[in-house]
Amino acid sequence: MNPIEILKKYVSYPSVSTDPAFKEGMVGSRNYVMELLKEIGFDVKLVDTPLHPIVLGQRGGEKDWPHIVIYGHYDVQPADPYELWDNPPFEAEVKDGRIYARGSADNKGPQVVHICALAKLLKRRPDLPLRITYLIEGEEEIGSPSFLGFLDEYKQLLSEADMVLVSDTGIPTPDQIVITTGLRGLVDLEVELTGPNKDLHSGIHGGAVLNPIKAIADLCSSLHTEDGKVNLPGFYDGIEGVQDWEREELKKFPLTEEGYKEFLGVKGLYGDKDFTPLEALKIRPTLEFNGIGGGYQGEGVKTVIPSKAFVKITCRLVAGQDPAQIVKLLKDTLLKRVPKEVTIKFKGEGSGHPYGVVPPGRSNTPADQSPVLAKAFLSAEKHIEKIFGKAPLYIREGGSVPIIADLKTVTGLDSLLIGLFLPEDNLHAPNESFHLGVMEKAIEAFEGIIEDIADK
Amino acid sequence: MNPIEILKKYVSYPSVSTDPAFKEGMVGSRNYVMELLKEIGFDVKLVDTPLHPIVLGQRGGEKDWPHIVIYGHYDVQPADPYELWDNPPFEAEVKDGRIYARGSADNKGPQVVHICALAKLLKRRPDLPLRITYLIEGEEEIGSPSFLGFLDEYKQLLSEADMVLVSDTGIPTPDQIVITTGLRGLVDLEVELTGPNKDLHSGIHGGAVLNPIKAIADLCSSLHTEDGKVNLPGFYDGIEGVQDWEREELKKFPLTEEGYKEFLGVKGLYGDKDFTPLEALKIRPTLEFNGIGGGYQGEGVKTVIPSKAFVKITCRLVAGQDPAQIVKLLKDTLLKRVPKEVTIKFKGEGSGHPYGVVPPGRSNTPADQSPVLAKAFLSAEKHIEKIFGKAPLYIREGGSVPIIADLKTVTGLDSLLIGLFLPEDNLHAPNESFHLGVMEKAIEAFEGIIEDIADK
């Protein structure tokens, strides 16, 4: 199995889950990964859901063998704006030690790492005493709306497993792997304001009507305080504290403020003034505007007062925050603040819980931690240190993989989250890529980690 | 000449001046109106400008004949959003006593009124002792950037005229004609903010970066005070007071707040708390947001922190305000308020001066008012009262026809602005239409008005 060729093929299927126009790409993408799993010996089937089906692969075995769940997602983010890509986003280009394509890092590249590691391992040890359940879903980029239903259906099977193995998180440099100990939760809400029942001439009517763009600007502006905090009363209630060992790990993170500013191309970082930028983006919740629109956006001038304006909001949540509670808080606050001259409408409300896990041997490791999970942590540390030259860091991540919390809630399973993508990989942005050096080493490391888990 | 057929044909040319894609429509539109003018006996030529040429028609005569300038514009506003139209915007539909099409009211319908009135008048009196210079420009909807250059070139010819006749303003009801005594000026500015050098994953980077959508919302929100005034220090400096006779005329305006709210479909009117809504939109300056955009605007969710966000701003100005001064004030204020973490860029800056004229016999009528203009005012009052059943009101208008002020500044000419379009005509909005009853009566009225101006 040639990982680069496999990944090139995998990313050629434009599997944008949020947009019904990409249905064919979704089908192609899941069919391809099903083939790959069959090739390395899995029993594979497609589990229907209300939206995009889930790929379920199984490698059975003796009852007393360890049983791991490997998770990935075959869907990708939209690729627009297309004009900012150097190559067509669904025609991979390999250059300068990277492979460029939408989905190359999030999450198709890491899946290829797992599959190629397993291919090598199972070729060498066809009788490996390890049960594996493979879950590759198609709705991760839209908040996995069908996954909870699937978990309920397969609760029995999954609850018998020992742990989940996932690579859908980040690392700071190609030689510094991070084992992710927390994920932020996510809620989304689209807010639409309607003022006049049609677009109005801004000369004839300007001065007597509340412009929905002004109203939405005022609302957006009200959602943060001047010192960079989210301005929803109660937003920070119930957030759990940070352990000393976590702060120590964070200090080892190889990123300076200057280097980060340069990477982002900004003149200054900006956020909650009570936290360092790294703390703010790893362990604190946020409220961000992902899109805004209203009125005339074409070339030149059109002197209208628009009828409507909208904004797309997402919040990242941390342990202690409840998504449903936060959505309610956001809606209630907006309803309270919206001026009476416009009407407000909400859309969306997808949500995912935050997640946290503690590596073995830390002050707050739970006493009932699964022995297979504990062993997996230790063998991951060993193989990563050997192959990448540095021990992994144990750090929380700013991103969200909401199903990790769902797996914990429904099946009791914790996850070993081994990060593989870099800041330069441009996830969710134009020119996404995956680092071929990381891919190669990671295949070797995962071969060792999975073998260790099998060998009691 | 059948006015409805002529107007149907005229609006079939999609003459959107702001968008280079509509070049063919611009050419078709001006060629058609040139044909019409030739048909009723004008010498017609096309005067080149840096952008869209101006149609110049001339009817000569004796030196001692009165000489009027008739102004119109063959360009129209963009028609989008197309999906909100009941018929294709450039295929006119006649129904319920109206003709629906982009440009039907602004300004092609009123031009057809003038041309058909002249056609009838000149057929009846081929030797009418009146010199007429026809100006039909193609850049009114984008602020007439070429018109000042044209005025400079034709200053001599135009300065010899006595007055300008224009119908590019509004009336409240089909039987209540308004003679417009003031027009608001206009400036435009597009503001673009850039934060990070690319769209960022809102999970991986959210919390440490200033989101340009938040920054633009804050800026927009800062541009009005809580009591509905424009929040630019010095914005209202130098504005001239309002005469008692103007307030009296305004009180006769047949529009209740309830009726206006119903027309707009809003739950409440909104504006400067020190003025009635009607005063606010006729005699006070504004700052409006005409469009806003940034980040992901498609279906579903895309969890980005966008690199850029923009807003399109226009201000309507009243007598006493200088457009260049206001643009400078707006830019300076934005530069002062923009946070250092983003960069700001300006685009646009078209501008037009506000204008005012006083009907004969008012307390503030200037002593040197042109006798032809004074006569035109009086004959307009007479014919309008006879044909529409009500004397016209003398009221300022919220909209802008910036070249009216330019004509005054460069050539000294004042304008008789006889309004013809209704609020229901949906100018600059989907389903623009022109009222056929108004059109028919106005043709009759203009025939009489122009004849009176000719007969000393």
mmCIF file of C-alpha atoms in Angstrom, chain A residues 18 77-81 102 106 141-142 184 186 188 190 195-211 213-214 217-218 220-221 224-225 260 262-272 277 280-281 286 288-306 310-312 314 316 340-343 347 397-399 421 423 426-430, chain B residues 18 77-81 102 106 141-142 184 186 188 190 195-211 213-214 217-218 220-221 224-225 260 262-272 277 280-281 286 288-306 310-312 314 316 340-343 347 397-399 421 423 426-430:
data_model
loop_
_atom_site.group_PDB
_atom_site.id
_atom_site.type_symbol
_atom_site.label_atom_id
_atom_site.label_comp_id
_atom_site.label_asym_id
_atom_site.label_seq_id
_atom_site.Cartn_x
_atom_site.Cartn_y
_atom_site.Cartn_z
ATOM 1 C CA THR A 18 -22.718 20.542 4.374
ATOM 2 C CA GLN A 77 -15.126 21.268 4.824
ATOM 3 C CA PRO A 78 -16.323 23.317 1.831
ATOM 4 C CA ALA A 79 -13.366 24.392 -0.320
ATOM 5 C CA ASP A 80 -14.463 27.892 -1.190
ATOM 6 C CA PRO A 81 -13.145 30.462 -1.897
ATOM 7 C CA ARG A 102 -9.144 19.694 0.722
ATOM 8 C CA ASP A 106 -8.707 16.880 7.989
ATOM 9 C CA GLU A 141 -17.766 18.812 9.625
ATOM 10 C CA ILE A 142 -21.414 19.617 10.255
ATOM 11 C CA ARG A 184 -13.703 22.161 23.025
ATOM 12 C CA LEU A 186 -19.253 23.536 19.749
ATOM 13 C CA ASP A 188 -23.774 27.092 16.214
ATOM 14 C CA GLU A 190 -27.457 31.619 12.612
ATOM 15 C CA GLY A 195 -36.426 45.151 8.949
ATOM 16 C CA PRO A 196 -38.522 46.548 6.084
ATOM 17 C CA ASN A 197 -40.384 44.000 3.967
ATOM 18 C CA LYS A 198 -38.228 44.829 0.932
ATOM 19 C CA ASP A 199 -34.953 46.535 0.095
ATOM 20 C CA LEU A 200 -35.532 50.295 0.278
ATOM 21 C CA HIS A 201 -34.037 53.279 -1.552
ATOM 22 C CA SER A 202 -31.691 54.757 1.026
ATOM 23 C CA GLY A 203 -32.418 58.301 -0.147
ATOM 24 C CA ILE A 204 -36.182 58.104 -0.110
ATOM 25 C CA HIS A 205 -36.445 56.197 3.164
ATOM 26 C CA GLY A 206 -33.097 56.765 4.888
ATOM 27 C CA GLY A 207 -33.490 58.382 8.274
ATOM 28 C CA ALA A 208 -36.791 56.874 9.377
ATOM 29 C CA VAL A 209 -36.088 53.124 9.308
ATOM 30 C CA LEU A 210 -33.814 50.876 11.359
ATOM 31 C CA ASN A 211 -31.289 49.379 8.941
ATOM 32 C CA ILE A 213 -27.187 45.853 9.020
ATOM 33 C CA LYS A 214 -26.901 48.444 11.776
ATOM 34 C CA ALA A 217 -23.728 45.130 13.908
ATOM 35 C CA ASP A 218 -25.039 46.393 17.241
ATOM 36 C CA CYS A 220 -22.641 41.401 17.264
ATOM 37 C CA SER A 221 -20.815 44.219 18.946
ATOM 38 C CA HIS A 224 -17.958 40.703 23.663
ATOM 39 C CA THR A 225 -16.756 42.973 26.425
ATOM 40 C CA TYR A 260 2.347 32.887 16.066
ATOM 41 C CA GLU A 262 3.959 35.944 11.983
ATOM 42 C CA PHE A 263 2.195 32.695 11.077
ATOM 43 C CA LEU A 264 -1.199 34.431 11.181
ATOM 44 C CA GLY A 265 0.053 37.591 9.487
ATOM 45 C CA VAL A 266 -1.453 39.833 12.171
ATOM 46 C CA LYS A 267 0.004 42.879 13.843
ATOM 47 C CA GLY A 268 -1.178 41.754 17.235
ATOM 48 C CA LEU A 269 -2.926 38.864 18.983
ATOM 49 C CA TYR A 270 -6.279 39.577 20.584
ATOM 50 C CA GLY A 271 -8.367 37.883 23.233
ATOM 51 C CA ASP A 272 -9.334 37.546 26.862
ATOM 52 C CA PRO A 277 -3.038 33.579 23.877
ATOM 53 C CA ALA A 280 -7.090 31.319 25.559
ATOM 54 C CA LEU A 281 -7.223 29.107 22.495
ATOM 55 C CA THR A 286 -15.049 31.497 22.621
ATOM 56 C CA GLU A 288 -16.879 33.720 16.991
ATOM 57 C CA PHE A 289 -18.619 35.140 13.936
ATOM 58 C CA ASN A 290 -18.026 32.776 11.010
ATOM 59 C CA GLY A 291 -19.943 34.738 8.403
ATOM 60 C CA ILE A 292 -21.988 37.886 7.980
ATOM 61 C CA GLY A 293 -24.054 39.140 5.072
ATOM 62 C CA GLY A 294 -26.677 41.667 4.093
ATOM 63 C CA GLY A 295 -27.566 44.168 1.383
ATOM 64 C CA TYR A 296 -25.600 44.740 -1.795
ATOM 65 C CA GLN A 297 -22.235 42.981 -1.954
ATOM 66 C CA GLY A 298 -21.467 43.322 -5.672
ATOM 67 C CA GLU A 299 -19.207 45.741 -7.508
ATOM 68 C CA GLY A 300 -19.760 49.457 -7.016
ATOM 69 C CA VAL A 301 -22.508 51.189 -5.119
ATOM 70 C CA LYS A 302 -26.163 50.305 -4.621
ATOM 71 C CA THR A 303 -27.939 52.720 -2.352
ATOM 72 C CA VAL A 304 -30.307 50.404 -0.527
ATOM 73 C CA ILE A 305 -31.442 49.881 3.000
ATOM 74 C CA PRO A 306 -31.639 46.086 2.918
ATOM 75 C CA PHE A 310 -27.635 37.722 9.000
ATOM 76 C CA VAL A 311 -24.689 36.480 10.998
ATOM 77 C CA LYS A 312 -23.402 32.943 11.599
ATOM 78 C CA THR A 314 -20.330 29.485 16.744
ATOM 79 C CA ARG A 316 -16.347 26.773 21.384
ATOM 80 C CA LYS A 340 -38.212 46.109 18.539
ATOM 81 C CA GLU A 341 -38.113 47.595 15.014
ATOM 82 C CA VAL A 342 -36.705 44.387 13.487
ATOM 83 C CA THR A 343 -37.715 40.745 13.753
ATOM 84 C CA LYS A 347 -31.430 28.743 12.520
ATOM 85 C CA GLU A 397 -6.968 21.398 21.942
ATOM 86 C CA GLY A 398 -9.056 24.346 20.802
ATOM 87 C CA GLY A 399 -10.888 22.427 18.100
ATOM 88 C CA PHE A 421 -1.757 17.910 11.576
ATOM 89 C CA PRO A 423 -0.769 24.777 11.875
ATOM 90 C CA ASN A 426 -4.442 25.230 6.682
ATOM 91 C CA LEU A 427 -7.397 23.211 7.915
ATOM 92 C CA HIS A 428 -10.802 24.597 6.860
ATOM 93 C CA ALA A 429 -8.947 27.134 4.679
ATOM 94 C CA PRO A 430 -7.597 27.360 1.137
ATOM 95 C CA THR B 18 -22.321 50.041 -12.095
ATOM 96 C CA GLN B 77 -29.823 50.312 -10.588
ATOM 97 C CA PRO B 78 -28.749 46.644 -10.485
ATOM 98 C CA ALA B 79 -31.796 44.355 -10.438
ATOM 99 C CA ASP B 80 -30.584 41.747 -7.996
ATOM 100 C CA PRO B 81 -31.815 39.860 -6.061
ATOM 101 C CA ARG B 102 -36.160 47.843 -13.531
ATOM 102 C CA ASP B 106 -36.198 55.546 -12.133
ATOM 103 C CA GLU B 141 -26.954 55.587 -10.412
ATOM 104 C CA ILE B 142 -23.215 55.579 -9.695
ATOM 105 C CA ARG B 184 -29.809 65.392 -0.301
ATOM 106 C CA LEU B 186 -24.455 61.642 -1.303
ATOM 107 C CA ASP B 188 -20.047 56.585 -0.492
ATOM 108 C CA GLU B 190 -16.442 50.969 1.174
ATOM 109 C CA GLY B 195 -7.185 40.340 10.079
ATOM 110 C CA PRO B 196 -5.272 37.082 9.610
ATOM 111 C CA ASN B 197 -3.687 36.509 6.193
ATOM 112 C CA LYS B 198 -6.048 33.593 5.507
ATOM 113 C CA ASP B 199 -9.290 32.145 6.779
ATOM 114 C CA LEU B 200 -8.557 30.294 10.025
ATOM 115 C CA HIS B 201 -10.060 27.251 11.739
ATOM 116 C CA SER B 202 -12.127 28.774 14.526
ATOM 117 C CA GLY B 203 -11.343 25.901 16.876
ATOM 118 C CA ILE B 204 -7.593 25.844 16.427
ATOM 119 C CA HIS B 205 -7.156 29.616 16.475
ATOM 120 C CA GLY B 206 -10.327 30.953 18.113
ATOM 121 C CA GLY B 207 -9.586 32.956 21.233
ATOM 122 C CA ALA B 208 -6.285 34.538 20.255
ATOM 123 C CA VAL B 209 -7.141 36.477 17.089
ATOM 124 C CA LEU B 210 -9.344 39.502 16.427
ATOM 125 C CA ASN B 211 -12.117 38.364 14.099
ATOM 126 C CA ILE B 213 -16.354 40.459 11.456
ATOM 127 C CA LYS B 214 -16.305 41.473 15.116
ATOM 128 C CA ALA B 217 -19.438 45.165 13.650
ATOM 129 C CA ASP B 218 -17.803 47.281 16.348
ATOM 130 C CA CYS B 220 -20.415 50.014 12.306
ATOM 131 C CA SER B 221 -21.973 50.059 15.736
ATOM 132 C CA HIS B 224 -24.599 56.030 15.426
ATOM 133 C CA THR B 225 -25.479 57.250 18.885
ATOM 134 C CA TYR B 260 -45.785 54.540 6.525
ATOM 135 C CA GLU B 262 -47.552 49.526 7.143
ATOM 136 C CA PHE B 263 -46.040 50.374 3.772
ATOM 137 C CA LEU B 264 -42.563 49.404 4.993
ATOM 138 C CA GLY B 265 -43.790 46.362 6.906
ATOM 139 C CA VAL B 266 -41.979 47.418 10.080
ATOM 140 C CA LYS B 267 -43.160 47.325 13.659
ATOM 141 C CA GLY B 268 -41.756 50.761 14.360
ATOM 142 C CA LEU B 269 -40.027 53.669 12.681
ATOM 143 C CA TYR B 270 -36.534 54.502 13.837
ATOM 144 C CA GLY B 271 -34.315 57.546 13.611
ATOM 145 C CA ASP B 272 -33.071 60.767 15.118
ATOM 146 C CA PRO B 277 -39.770 60.545 10.745
ATOM 147 C CA ALA B 280 -35.720 63.021 9.353
ATOM 148 C CA LEU B 281 -35.931 61.544 5.886
ATOM 149 C CA THR B 286 -28.004 60.077 7.313
ATOM 150 C CA GLU B 288 -26.542 54.053 6.108
ATOM 151 C CA PHE B 289 -24.977 50.641 5.601
ATOM 152 C CA ASN B 290 -25.911 49.424 2.104
ATOM 153 C CA GLY B 291 -24.111 46.091 2.257
ATOM 154 C CA ILE B 292 -21.980 43.978 4.563
ATOM 155 C CA GLY B 293 -20.096 40.768 3.954
ATOM 156 C CA GLY B 294 -17.438 38.494 5.376
ATOM 157 C CA GLY B 295 -16.657 34.840 6.031
ATOM 158 C CA TYR B 296 -18.851 31.920 5.024
ATOM 159 C CA GLN B 297 -22.290 32.854 3.703
ATOM 160 C CA GLY B 298 -23.329 29.554 2.124
ATOM 161 C CA GLU B 299 -25.611 26.819 3.419
ATOM 162 C CA GLY B 300 -24.852 25.270 6.768
ATOM 163 C CA VAL B 301 -21.910 25.862 9.018
ATOM 164 C CA LYS B 302 -18.271 26.570 8.231
ATOM 165 C CA THR B 303 -16.229 27.155 11.334
ATOM 166 C CA VAL B 304 -13.813 29.808 10.120
ATOM 167 C CA ILE B 305 -12.429 33.035 11.421
ATOM 168 C CA PRO B 306 -12.411 34.923 8.128
ATOM 169 C CA PHE B 310 -16.284 44.694 4.492
ATOM 170 C CA VAL B 311 -19.116 47.181 4.712
ATOM 171 C CA LYS B 312 -20.511 49.605 2.125
ATOM 172 C CA THR B 314 -23.326 55.917 2.101
ATOM 173 C CA ARG B 316 -27.062 61.459 2.554
ATOM 174 C CA LYS B 340 -4.612 47.921 15.720
ATOM 175 C CA GLU B 341 -4.921 44.157 15.164
ATOM 176 C CA VAL B 342 -6.592 44.600 11.757
ATOM 177 C CA THR B 343 -5.719 46.688 8.711
ATOM 178 C CA LYS B 347 -12.633 52.226 -1.639
ATOM 179 C CA GLU B 397 -36.639 65.117 -0.951
ATOM 180 C CA GLY B 398 -34.469 62.537 0.785
ATOM 181 C CA GLY B 399 -32.969 61.155 -2.404
ATOM 182 C CA PHE B 421 -42.811 58.297 -8.835
ATOM 183 C CA PRO B 423 -43.409 55.008 -2.778
ATOM 184 C CA ASN B 426 -40.099 50.239 -5.362
ATOM 185 C CA LEU B 427 -37.165 52.235 -6.681
ATOM 186 C CA HIS B 428 -33.792 50.467 -6.346
ATOM 187 C CA ALA B 429 -35.673 47.367 -5.151
ATOM 188 C CA PRO B 430 -37.281 44.281 -6.687
#
